[in-house]
mmCIF file with all atom_site columns, C-alpha atoms in Angstrom:
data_model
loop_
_atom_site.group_PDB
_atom_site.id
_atom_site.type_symbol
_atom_site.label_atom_id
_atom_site.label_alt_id
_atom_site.label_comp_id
_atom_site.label_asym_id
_atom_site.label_entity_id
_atom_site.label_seq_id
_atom_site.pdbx_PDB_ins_code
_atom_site.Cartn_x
_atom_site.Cartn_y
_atom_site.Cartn_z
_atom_site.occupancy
_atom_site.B_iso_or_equiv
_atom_site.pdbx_formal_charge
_atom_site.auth_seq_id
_atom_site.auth_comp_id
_atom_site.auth_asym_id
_atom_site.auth_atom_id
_atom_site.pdbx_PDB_model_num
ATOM 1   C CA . UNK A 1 1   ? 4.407   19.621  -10.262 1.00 73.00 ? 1   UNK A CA 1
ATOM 2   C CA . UNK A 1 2   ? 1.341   21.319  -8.559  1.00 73.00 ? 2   UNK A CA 1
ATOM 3   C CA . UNK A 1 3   ? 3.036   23.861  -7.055  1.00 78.00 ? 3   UNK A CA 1
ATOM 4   C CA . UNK A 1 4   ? 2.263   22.310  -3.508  1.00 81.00 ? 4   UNK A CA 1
ATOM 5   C CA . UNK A 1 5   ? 4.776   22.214  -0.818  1.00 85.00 ? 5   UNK A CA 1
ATOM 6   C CA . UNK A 1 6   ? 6.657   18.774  -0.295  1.00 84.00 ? 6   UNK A CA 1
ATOM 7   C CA . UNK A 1 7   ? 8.943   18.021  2.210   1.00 89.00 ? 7   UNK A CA 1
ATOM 8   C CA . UNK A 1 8   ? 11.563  15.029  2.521   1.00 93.00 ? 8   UNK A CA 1
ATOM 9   C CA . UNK A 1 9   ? 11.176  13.322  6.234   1.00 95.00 ? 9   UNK A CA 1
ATOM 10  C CA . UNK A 1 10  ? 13.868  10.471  6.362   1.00 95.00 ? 10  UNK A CA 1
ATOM 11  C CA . UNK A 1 11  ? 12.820  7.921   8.904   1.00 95.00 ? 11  UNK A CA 1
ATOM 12  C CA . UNK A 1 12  ? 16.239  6.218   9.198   1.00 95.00 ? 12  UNK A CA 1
ATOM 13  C CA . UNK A 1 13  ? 17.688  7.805   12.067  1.00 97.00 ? 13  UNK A CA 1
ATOM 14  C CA . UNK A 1 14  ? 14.248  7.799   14.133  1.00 97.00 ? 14  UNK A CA 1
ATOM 15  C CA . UNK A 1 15  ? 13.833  4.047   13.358  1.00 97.00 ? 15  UNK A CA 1
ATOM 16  C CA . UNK A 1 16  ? 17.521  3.188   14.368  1.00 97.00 ? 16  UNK A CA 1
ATOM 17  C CA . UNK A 1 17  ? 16.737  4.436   17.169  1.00 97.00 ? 17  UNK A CA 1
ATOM 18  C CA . UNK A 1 18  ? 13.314  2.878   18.006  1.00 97.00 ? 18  UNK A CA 1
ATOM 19  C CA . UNK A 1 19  ? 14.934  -0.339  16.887  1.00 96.00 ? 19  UNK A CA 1
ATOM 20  C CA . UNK A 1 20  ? 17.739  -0.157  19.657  1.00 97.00 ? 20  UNK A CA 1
ATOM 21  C CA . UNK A 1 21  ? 15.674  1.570   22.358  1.00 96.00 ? 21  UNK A CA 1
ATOM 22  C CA . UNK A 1 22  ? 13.495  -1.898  21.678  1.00 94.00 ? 22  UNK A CA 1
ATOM 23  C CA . UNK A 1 23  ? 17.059  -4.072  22.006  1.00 95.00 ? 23  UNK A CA 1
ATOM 24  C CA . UNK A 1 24  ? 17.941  -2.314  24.930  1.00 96.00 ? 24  UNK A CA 1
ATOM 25  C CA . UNK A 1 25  ? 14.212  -2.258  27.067  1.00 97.00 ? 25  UNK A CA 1
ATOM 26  C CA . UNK A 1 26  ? 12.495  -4.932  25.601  1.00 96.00 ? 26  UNK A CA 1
ATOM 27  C CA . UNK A 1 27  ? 15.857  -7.410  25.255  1.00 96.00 ? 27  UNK A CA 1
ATOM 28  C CA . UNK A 1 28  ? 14.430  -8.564  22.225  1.00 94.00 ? 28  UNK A CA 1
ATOM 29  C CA . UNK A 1 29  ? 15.685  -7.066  18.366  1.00 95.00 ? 29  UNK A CA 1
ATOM 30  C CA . UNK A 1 30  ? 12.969  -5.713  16.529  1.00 95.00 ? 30  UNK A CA 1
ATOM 31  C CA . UNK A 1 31  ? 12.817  -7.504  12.946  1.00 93.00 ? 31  UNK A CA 1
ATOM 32  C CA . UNK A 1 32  ? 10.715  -9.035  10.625  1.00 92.00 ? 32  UNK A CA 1
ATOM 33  C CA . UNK A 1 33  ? 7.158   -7.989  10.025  1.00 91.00 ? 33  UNK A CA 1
ATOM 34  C CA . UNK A 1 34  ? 7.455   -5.921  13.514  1.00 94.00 ? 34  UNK A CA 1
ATOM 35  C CA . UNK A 1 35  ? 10.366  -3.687  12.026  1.00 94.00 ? 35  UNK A CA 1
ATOM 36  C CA . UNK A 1 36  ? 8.835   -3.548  8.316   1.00 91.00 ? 36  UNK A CA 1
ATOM 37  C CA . UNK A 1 37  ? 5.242   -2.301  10.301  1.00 93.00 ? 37  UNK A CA 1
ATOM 38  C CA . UNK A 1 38  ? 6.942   -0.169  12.549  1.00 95.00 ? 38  UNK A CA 1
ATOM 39  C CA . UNK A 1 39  ? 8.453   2.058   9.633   1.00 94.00 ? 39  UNK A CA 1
ATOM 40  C CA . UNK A 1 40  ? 5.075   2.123   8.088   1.00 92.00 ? 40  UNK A CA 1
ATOM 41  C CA . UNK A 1 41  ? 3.920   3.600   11.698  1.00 95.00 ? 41  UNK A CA 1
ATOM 42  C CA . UNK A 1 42  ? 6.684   6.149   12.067  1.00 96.00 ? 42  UNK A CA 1
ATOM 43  C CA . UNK A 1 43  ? 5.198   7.812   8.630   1.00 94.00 ? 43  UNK A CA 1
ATOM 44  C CA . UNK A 1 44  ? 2.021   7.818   10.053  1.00 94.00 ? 44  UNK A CA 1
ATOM 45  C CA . UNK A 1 45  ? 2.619   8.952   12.894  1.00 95.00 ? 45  UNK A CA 1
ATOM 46  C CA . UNK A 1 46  ? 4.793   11.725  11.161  1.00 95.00 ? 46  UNK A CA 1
ATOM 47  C CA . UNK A 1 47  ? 2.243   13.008  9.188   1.00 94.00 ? 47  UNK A CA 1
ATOM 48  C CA . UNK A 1 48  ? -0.427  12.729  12.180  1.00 94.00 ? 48  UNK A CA 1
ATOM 49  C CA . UNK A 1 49  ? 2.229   15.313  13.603  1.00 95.00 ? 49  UNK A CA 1
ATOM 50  C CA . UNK A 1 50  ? 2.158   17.107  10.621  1.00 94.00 ? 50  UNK A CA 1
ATOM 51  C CA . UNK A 1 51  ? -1.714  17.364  10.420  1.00 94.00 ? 51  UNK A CA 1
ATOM 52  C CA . UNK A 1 52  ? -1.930  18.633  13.654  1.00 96.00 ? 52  UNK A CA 1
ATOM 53  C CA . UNK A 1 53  ? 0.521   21.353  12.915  1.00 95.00 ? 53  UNK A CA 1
ATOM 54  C CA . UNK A 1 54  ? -1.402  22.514  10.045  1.00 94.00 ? 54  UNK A CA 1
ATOM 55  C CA . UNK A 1 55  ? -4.643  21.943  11.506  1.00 96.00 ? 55  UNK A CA 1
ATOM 56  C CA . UNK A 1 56  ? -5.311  19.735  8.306   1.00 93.00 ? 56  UNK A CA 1
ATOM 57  C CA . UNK A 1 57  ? -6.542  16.170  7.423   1.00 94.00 ? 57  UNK A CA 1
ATOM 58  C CA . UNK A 1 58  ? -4.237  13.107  6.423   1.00 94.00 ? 58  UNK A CA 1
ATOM 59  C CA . UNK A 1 59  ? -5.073  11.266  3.454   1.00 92.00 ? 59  UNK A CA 1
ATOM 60  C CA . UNK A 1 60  ? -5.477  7.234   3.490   1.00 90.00 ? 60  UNK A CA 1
ATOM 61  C CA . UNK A 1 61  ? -3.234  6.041   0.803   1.00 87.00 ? 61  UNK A CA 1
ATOM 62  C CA . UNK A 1 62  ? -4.852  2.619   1.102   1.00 89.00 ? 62  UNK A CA 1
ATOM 63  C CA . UNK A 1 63  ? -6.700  1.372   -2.078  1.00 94.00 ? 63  UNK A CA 1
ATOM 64  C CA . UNK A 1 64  ? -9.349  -1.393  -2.663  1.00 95.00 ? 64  UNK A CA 1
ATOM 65  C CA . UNK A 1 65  ? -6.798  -3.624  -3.262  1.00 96.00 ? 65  UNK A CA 1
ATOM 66  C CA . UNK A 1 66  ? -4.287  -3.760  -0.513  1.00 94.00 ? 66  UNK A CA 1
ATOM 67  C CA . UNK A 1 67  ? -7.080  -3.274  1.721   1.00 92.00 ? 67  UNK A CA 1
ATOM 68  C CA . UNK A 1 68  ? -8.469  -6.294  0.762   1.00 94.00 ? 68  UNK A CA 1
ATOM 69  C CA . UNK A 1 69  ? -6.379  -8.571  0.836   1.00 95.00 ? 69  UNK A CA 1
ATOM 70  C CA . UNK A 1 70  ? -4.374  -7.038  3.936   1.00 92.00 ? 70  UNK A CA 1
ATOM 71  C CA . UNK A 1 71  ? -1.562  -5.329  2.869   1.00 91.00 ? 71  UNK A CA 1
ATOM 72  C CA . UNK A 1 72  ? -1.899  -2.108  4.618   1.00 87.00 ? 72  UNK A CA 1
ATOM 73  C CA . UNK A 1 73  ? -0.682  -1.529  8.008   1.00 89.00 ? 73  UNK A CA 1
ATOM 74  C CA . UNK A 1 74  ? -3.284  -0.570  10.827  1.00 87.00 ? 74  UNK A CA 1
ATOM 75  C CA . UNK A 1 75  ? -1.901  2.284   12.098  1.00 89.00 ? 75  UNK A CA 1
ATOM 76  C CA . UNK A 1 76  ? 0.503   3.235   9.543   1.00 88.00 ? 76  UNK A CA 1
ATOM 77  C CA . UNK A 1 77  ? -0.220  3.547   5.805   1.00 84.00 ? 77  UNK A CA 1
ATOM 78  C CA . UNK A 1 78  ? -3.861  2.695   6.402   1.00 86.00 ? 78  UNK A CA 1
ATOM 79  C CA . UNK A 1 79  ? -4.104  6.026   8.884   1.00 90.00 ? 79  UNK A CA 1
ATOM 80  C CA . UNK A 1 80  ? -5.921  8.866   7.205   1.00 90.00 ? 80  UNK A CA 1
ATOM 81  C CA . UNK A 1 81  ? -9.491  10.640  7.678   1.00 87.00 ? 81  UNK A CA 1
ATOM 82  C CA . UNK A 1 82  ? -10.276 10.364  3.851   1.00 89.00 ? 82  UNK A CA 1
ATOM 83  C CA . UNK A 1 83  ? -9.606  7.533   2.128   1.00 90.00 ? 83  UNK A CA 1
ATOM 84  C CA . UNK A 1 84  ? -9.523  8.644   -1.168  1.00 93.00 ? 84  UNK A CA 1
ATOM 85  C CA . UNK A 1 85  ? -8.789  5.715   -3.139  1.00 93.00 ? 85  UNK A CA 1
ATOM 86  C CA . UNK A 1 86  ? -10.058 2.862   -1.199  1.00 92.00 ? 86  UNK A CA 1
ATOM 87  C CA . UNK A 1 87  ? -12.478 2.353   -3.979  1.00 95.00 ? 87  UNK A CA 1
ATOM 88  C CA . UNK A 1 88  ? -9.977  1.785   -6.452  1.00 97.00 ? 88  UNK A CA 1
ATOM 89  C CA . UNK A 1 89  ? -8.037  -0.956  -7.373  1.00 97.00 ? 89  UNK A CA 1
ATOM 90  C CA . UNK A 1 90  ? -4.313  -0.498  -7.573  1.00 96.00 ? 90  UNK A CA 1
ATOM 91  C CA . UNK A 1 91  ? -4.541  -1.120  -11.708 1.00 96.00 ? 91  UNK A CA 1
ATOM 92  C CA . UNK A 1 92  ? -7.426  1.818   -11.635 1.00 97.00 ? 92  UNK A CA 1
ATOM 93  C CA . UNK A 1 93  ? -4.806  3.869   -9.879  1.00 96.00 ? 93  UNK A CA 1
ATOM 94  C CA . UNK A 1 94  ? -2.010  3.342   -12.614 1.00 95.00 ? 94  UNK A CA 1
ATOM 95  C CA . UNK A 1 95  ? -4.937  3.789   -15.187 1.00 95.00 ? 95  UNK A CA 1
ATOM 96  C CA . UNK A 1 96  ? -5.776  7.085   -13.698 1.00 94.00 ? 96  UNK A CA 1
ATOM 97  C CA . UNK A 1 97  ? -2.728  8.448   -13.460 1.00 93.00 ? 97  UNK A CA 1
ATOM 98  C CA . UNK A 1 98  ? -1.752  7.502   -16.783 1.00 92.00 ? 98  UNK A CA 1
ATOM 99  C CA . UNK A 1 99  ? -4.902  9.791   -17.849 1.00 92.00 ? 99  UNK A CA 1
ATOM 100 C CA . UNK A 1 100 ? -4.207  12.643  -16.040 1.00 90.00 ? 100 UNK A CA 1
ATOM 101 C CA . UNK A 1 101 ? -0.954  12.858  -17.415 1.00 89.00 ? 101 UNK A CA 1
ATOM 102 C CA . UNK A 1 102 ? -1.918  12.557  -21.129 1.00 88.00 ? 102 UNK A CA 1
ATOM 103 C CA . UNK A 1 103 ? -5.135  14.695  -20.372 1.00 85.00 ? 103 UNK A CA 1
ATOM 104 C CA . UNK A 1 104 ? -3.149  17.793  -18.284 1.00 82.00 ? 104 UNK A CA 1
ATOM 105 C CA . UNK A 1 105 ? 0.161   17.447  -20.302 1.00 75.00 ? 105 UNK A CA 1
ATOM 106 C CA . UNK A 1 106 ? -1.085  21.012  -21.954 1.00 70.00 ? 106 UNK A CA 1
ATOM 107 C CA . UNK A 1 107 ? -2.066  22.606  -18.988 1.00 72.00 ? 107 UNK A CA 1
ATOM 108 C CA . UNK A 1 108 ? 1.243   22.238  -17.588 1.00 72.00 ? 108 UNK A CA 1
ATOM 109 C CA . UNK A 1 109 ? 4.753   22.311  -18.204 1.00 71.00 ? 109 UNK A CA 1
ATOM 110 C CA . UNK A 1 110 ? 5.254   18.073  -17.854 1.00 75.00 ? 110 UNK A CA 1
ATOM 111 C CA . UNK A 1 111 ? 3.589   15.499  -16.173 1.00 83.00 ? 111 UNK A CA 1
ATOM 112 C CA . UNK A 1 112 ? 1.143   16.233  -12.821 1.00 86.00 ? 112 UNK A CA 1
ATOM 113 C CA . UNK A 1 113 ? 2.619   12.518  -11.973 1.00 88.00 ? 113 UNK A CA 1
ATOM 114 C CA . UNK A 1 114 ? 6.063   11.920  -12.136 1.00 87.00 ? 114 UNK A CA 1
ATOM 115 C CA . UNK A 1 115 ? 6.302   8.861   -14.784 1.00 88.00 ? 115 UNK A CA 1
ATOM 116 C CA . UNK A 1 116 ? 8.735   7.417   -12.341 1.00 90.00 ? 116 UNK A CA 1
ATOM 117 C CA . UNK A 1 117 ? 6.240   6.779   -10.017 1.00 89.00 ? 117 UNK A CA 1
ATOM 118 C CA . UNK A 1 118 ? 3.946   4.809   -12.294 1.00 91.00 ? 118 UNK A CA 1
ATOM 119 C CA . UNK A 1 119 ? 6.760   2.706   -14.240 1.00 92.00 ? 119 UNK A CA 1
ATOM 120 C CA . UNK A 1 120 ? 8.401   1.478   -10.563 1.00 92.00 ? 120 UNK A CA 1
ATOM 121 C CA . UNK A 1 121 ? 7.166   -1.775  -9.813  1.00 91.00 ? 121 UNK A CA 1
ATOM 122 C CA . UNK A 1 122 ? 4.717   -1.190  -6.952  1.00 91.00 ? 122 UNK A CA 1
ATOM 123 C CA . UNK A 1 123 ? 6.549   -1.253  -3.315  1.00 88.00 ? 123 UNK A CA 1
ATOM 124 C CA . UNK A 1 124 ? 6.450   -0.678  0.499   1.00 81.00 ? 124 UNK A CA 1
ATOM 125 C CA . UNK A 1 125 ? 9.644   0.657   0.366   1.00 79.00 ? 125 UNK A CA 1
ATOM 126 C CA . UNK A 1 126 ? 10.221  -1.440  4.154   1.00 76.00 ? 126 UNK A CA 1
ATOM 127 C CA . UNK A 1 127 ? 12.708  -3.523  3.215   1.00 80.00 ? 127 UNK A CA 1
ATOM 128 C CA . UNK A 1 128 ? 16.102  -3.349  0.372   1.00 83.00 ? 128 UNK A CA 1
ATOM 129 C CA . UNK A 1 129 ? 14.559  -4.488  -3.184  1.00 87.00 ? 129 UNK A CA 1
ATOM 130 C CA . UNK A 1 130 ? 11.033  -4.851  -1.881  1.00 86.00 ? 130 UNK A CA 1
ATOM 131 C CA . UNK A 1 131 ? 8.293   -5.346  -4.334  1.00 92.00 ? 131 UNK A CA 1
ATOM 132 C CA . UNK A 1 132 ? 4.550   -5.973  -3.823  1.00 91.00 ? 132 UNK A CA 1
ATOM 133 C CA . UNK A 1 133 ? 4.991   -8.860  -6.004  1.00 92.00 ? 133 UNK A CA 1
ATOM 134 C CA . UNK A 1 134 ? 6.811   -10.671 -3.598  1.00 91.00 ? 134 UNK A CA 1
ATOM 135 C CA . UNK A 1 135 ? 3.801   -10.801 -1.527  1.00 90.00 ? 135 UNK A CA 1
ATOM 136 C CA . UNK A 1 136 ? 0.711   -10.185 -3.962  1.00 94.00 ? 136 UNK A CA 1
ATOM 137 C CA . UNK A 1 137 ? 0.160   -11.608 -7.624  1.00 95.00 ? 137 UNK A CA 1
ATOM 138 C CA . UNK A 1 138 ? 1.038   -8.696  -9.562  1.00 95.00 ? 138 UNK A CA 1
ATOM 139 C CA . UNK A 1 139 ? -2.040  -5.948  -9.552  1.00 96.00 ? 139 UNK A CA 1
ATOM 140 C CA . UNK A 1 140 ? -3.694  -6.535  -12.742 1.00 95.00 ? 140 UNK A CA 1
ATOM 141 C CA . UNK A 1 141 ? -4.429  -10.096 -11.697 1.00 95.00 ? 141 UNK A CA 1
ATOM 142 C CA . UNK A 1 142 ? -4.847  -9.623  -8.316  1.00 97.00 ? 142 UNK A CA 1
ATOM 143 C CA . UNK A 1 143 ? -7.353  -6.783  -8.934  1.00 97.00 ? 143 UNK A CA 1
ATOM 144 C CA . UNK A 1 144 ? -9.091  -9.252  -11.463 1.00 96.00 ? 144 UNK A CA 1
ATOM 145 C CA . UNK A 1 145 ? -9.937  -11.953 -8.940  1.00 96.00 ? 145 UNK A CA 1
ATOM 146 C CA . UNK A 1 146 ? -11.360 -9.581  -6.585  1.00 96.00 ? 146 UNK A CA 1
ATOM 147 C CA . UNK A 1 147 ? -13.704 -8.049  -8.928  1.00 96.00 ? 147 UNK A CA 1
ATOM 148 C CA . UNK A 1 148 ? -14.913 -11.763 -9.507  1.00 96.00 ? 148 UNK A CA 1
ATOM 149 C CA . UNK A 1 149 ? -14.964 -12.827 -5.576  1.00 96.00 ? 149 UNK A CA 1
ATOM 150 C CA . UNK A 1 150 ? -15.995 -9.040  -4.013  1.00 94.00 ? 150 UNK A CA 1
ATOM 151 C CA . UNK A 1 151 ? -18.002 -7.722  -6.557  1.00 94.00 ? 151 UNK A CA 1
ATOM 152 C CA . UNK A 1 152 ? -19.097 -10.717 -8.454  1.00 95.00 ? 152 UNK A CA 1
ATOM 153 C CA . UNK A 1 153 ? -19.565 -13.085 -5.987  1.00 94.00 ? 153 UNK A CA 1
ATOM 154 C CA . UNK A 1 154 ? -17.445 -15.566 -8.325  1.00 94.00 ? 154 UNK A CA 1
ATOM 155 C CA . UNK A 1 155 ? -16.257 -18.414 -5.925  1.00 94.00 ? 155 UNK A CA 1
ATOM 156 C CA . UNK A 1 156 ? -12.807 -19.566 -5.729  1.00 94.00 ? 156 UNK A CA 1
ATOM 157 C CA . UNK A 1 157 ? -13.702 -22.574 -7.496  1.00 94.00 ? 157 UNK A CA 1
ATOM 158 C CA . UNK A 1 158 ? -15.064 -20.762 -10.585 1.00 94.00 ? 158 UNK A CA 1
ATOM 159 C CA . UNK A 1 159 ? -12.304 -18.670 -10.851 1.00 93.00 ? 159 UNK A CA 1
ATOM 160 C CA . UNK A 1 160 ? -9.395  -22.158 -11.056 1.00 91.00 ? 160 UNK A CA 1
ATOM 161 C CA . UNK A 1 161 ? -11.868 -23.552 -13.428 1.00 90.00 ? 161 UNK A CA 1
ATOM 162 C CA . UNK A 1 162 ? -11.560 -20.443 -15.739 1.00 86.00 ? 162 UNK A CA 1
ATOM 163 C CA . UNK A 1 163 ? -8.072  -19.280 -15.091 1.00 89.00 ? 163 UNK A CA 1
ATOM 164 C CA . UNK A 1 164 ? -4.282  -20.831 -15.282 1.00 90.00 ? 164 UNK A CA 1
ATOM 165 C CA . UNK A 1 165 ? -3.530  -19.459 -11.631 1.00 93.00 ? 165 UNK A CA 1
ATOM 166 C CA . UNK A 1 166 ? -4.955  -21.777 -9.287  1.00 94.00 ? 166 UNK A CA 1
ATOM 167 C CA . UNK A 1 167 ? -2.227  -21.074 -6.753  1.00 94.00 ? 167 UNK A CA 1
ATOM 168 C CA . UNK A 1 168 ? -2.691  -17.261 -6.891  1.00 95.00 ? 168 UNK A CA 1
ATOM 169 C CA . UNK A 1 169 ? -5.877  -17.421 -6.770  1.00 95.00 ? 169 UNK A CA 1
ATOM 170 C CA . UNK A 1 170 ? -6.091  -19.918 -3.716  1.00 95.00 ? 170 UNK A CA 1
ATOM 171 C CA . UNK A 1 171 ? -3.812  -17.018 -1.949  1.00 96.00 ? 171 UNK A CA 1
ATOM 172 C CA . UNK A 1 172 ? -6.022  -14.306 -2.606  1.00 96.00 ? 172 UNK A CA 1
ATOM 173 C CA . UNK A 1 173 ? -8.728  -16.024 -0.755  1.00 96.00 ? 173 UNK A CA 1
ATOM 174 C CA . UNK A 1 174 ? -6.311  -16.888 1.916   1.00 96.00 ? 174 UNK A CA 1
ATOM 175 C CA . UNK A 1 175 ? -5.252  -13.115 2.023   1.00 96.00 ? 175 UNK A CA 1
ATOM 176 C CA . UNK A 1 176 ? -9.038  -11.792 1.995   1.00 95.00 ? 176 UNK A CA 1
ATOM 177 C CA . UNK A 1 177 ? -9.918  -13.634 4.853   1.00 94.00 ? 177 UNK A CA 1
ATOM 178 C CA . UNK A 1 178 ? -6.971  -13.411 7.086   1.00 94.00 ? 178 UNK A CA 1
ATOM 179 C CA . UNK A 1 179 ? -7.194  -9.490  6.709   1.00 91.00 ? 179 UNK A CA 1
ATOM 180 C CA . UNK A 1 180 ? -11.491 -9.244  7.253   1.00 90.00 ? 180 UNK A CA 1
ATOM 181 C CA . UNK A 1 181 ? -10.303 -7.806  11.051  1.00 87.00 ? 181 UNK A CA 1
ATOM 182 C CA . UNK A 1 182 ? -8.640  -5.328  9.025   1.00 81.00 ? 182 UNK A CA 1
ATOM 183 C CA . UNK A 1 183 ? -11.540 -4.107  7.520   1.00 78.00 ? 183 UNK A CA 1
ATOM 184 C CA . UNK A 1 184 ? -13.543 -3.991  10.489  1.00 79.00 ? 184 UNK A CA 1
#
C-alpha cells in the first residue's frame, strides 16, 4: 500500500527439507517446539540473506509483549538490528494501526494496513490453526498484567486480589521469568 517492494518467500520446501536432512543425519524427526522454532529461524535467516544483499538493516518484529513473557524465538523472529516495537505492547500495536488507517485513509487510496492483518487473531503462523491464544491470555489482558508487574511493580498477589484471572495471571509470572535469559 506504500508503494514498497514485497516479495513472497515460501519456507515449505526449504523446511521439508531441513526436517528430513535432520531424520536422515541426526536419526531423530524434528517436531514439536524444535520444528515450530526452526521455521521461525529459516525467516530469519532469510531475511539476514536478504539484508546482506541490499546492504540494509532487518527489523525486530518483537514487541514488549512477546518479549516478555518469551514468545519470540532467539534467533528467528526476535533477529533484527532495530527493534522498533519492543516498547509496545501487542494491544498498542493494534491501537496504532487502527490510527494510521483512520488518520492516512485520505492520503491514500485505502488502508496503509491491510484490515486483514489487524482483525486475524494474532498468530505464529508455525503450526495449522495456530493462535497466540493458545499459549498467551489474549493481548489486552496479557498486556494489562504486565503494565501492573513491569511497570508498576504490582505483585502477583495484588493483581488475583483485584482481578477474576488468577490462573492467567499466575502464568504470566511463570512466562516472565522462564524467558528473563531471553532478555539478556
Amino acid at each position: 500500500n506504500l508503494g514498497i517492494n514485497f516479495f513472497n518467500f515460501p519456507i515449505k520446501f526449504i523446511h521439508k527439507n531441513l526436517r528430513h536432512s535432520f531424520d536422515e543425519n541426526i536419526r531423530q524427526p524434528l517436531d514439536g517446539l524444535a520444528d515450530e522454532n526452526i521455521q521461525s529461524r529459516l525467516r530469519g535467516t532469510i531475511l539476514y540473506a536478504r539484508s546482506n544483499q541490499e546492504n540494509s538493516l532487518v527489523l525486530n518484529t518483537s514487541n514488549k509483549s512477546e518479549l516478555s513473557v518469551g514468545y519470540s524465538t532467539l534467533y528467528g523472529d526476535s533477529v533484527g538490528a532495530i527493534s522498533v516495537l519492543g516498547d509496545l505492547y501487542k494491544s498498542e500495536i493494534f491501537c496504532i494501526a487502527k490510527f494510521l488507517n483512520e488518520k492516512c485513509h485520505q492520503m491514500i487510496d485505502g488502508e496503509i494496513i491491510p484490515s486483514g492483518i489487524i482483525t486475524r487473531p494474532p498468530s505464529a503462523e508455525l503450526r495449522d490453526n495456530q493462535k497466540d491464544e493458545d499459549s498467551l491470555p489474549p493481548y489486552d489482558r496479557l498486556d494489562f498484567y504486565l503494565e501492573g508487574l513491569l511497570s508498576h511493580q504490582v505483585t502477583a498477589e495484588e493483581l488475583e486480589i483485584l482481578l477474576p484471572f488468577k490462573e492467567e495471571i499466575t502464568k504470566t509470572v511463570h512466562l516472565l521469568k522462564r524467558s528473563e535469559y531471553k532478555r539478556f
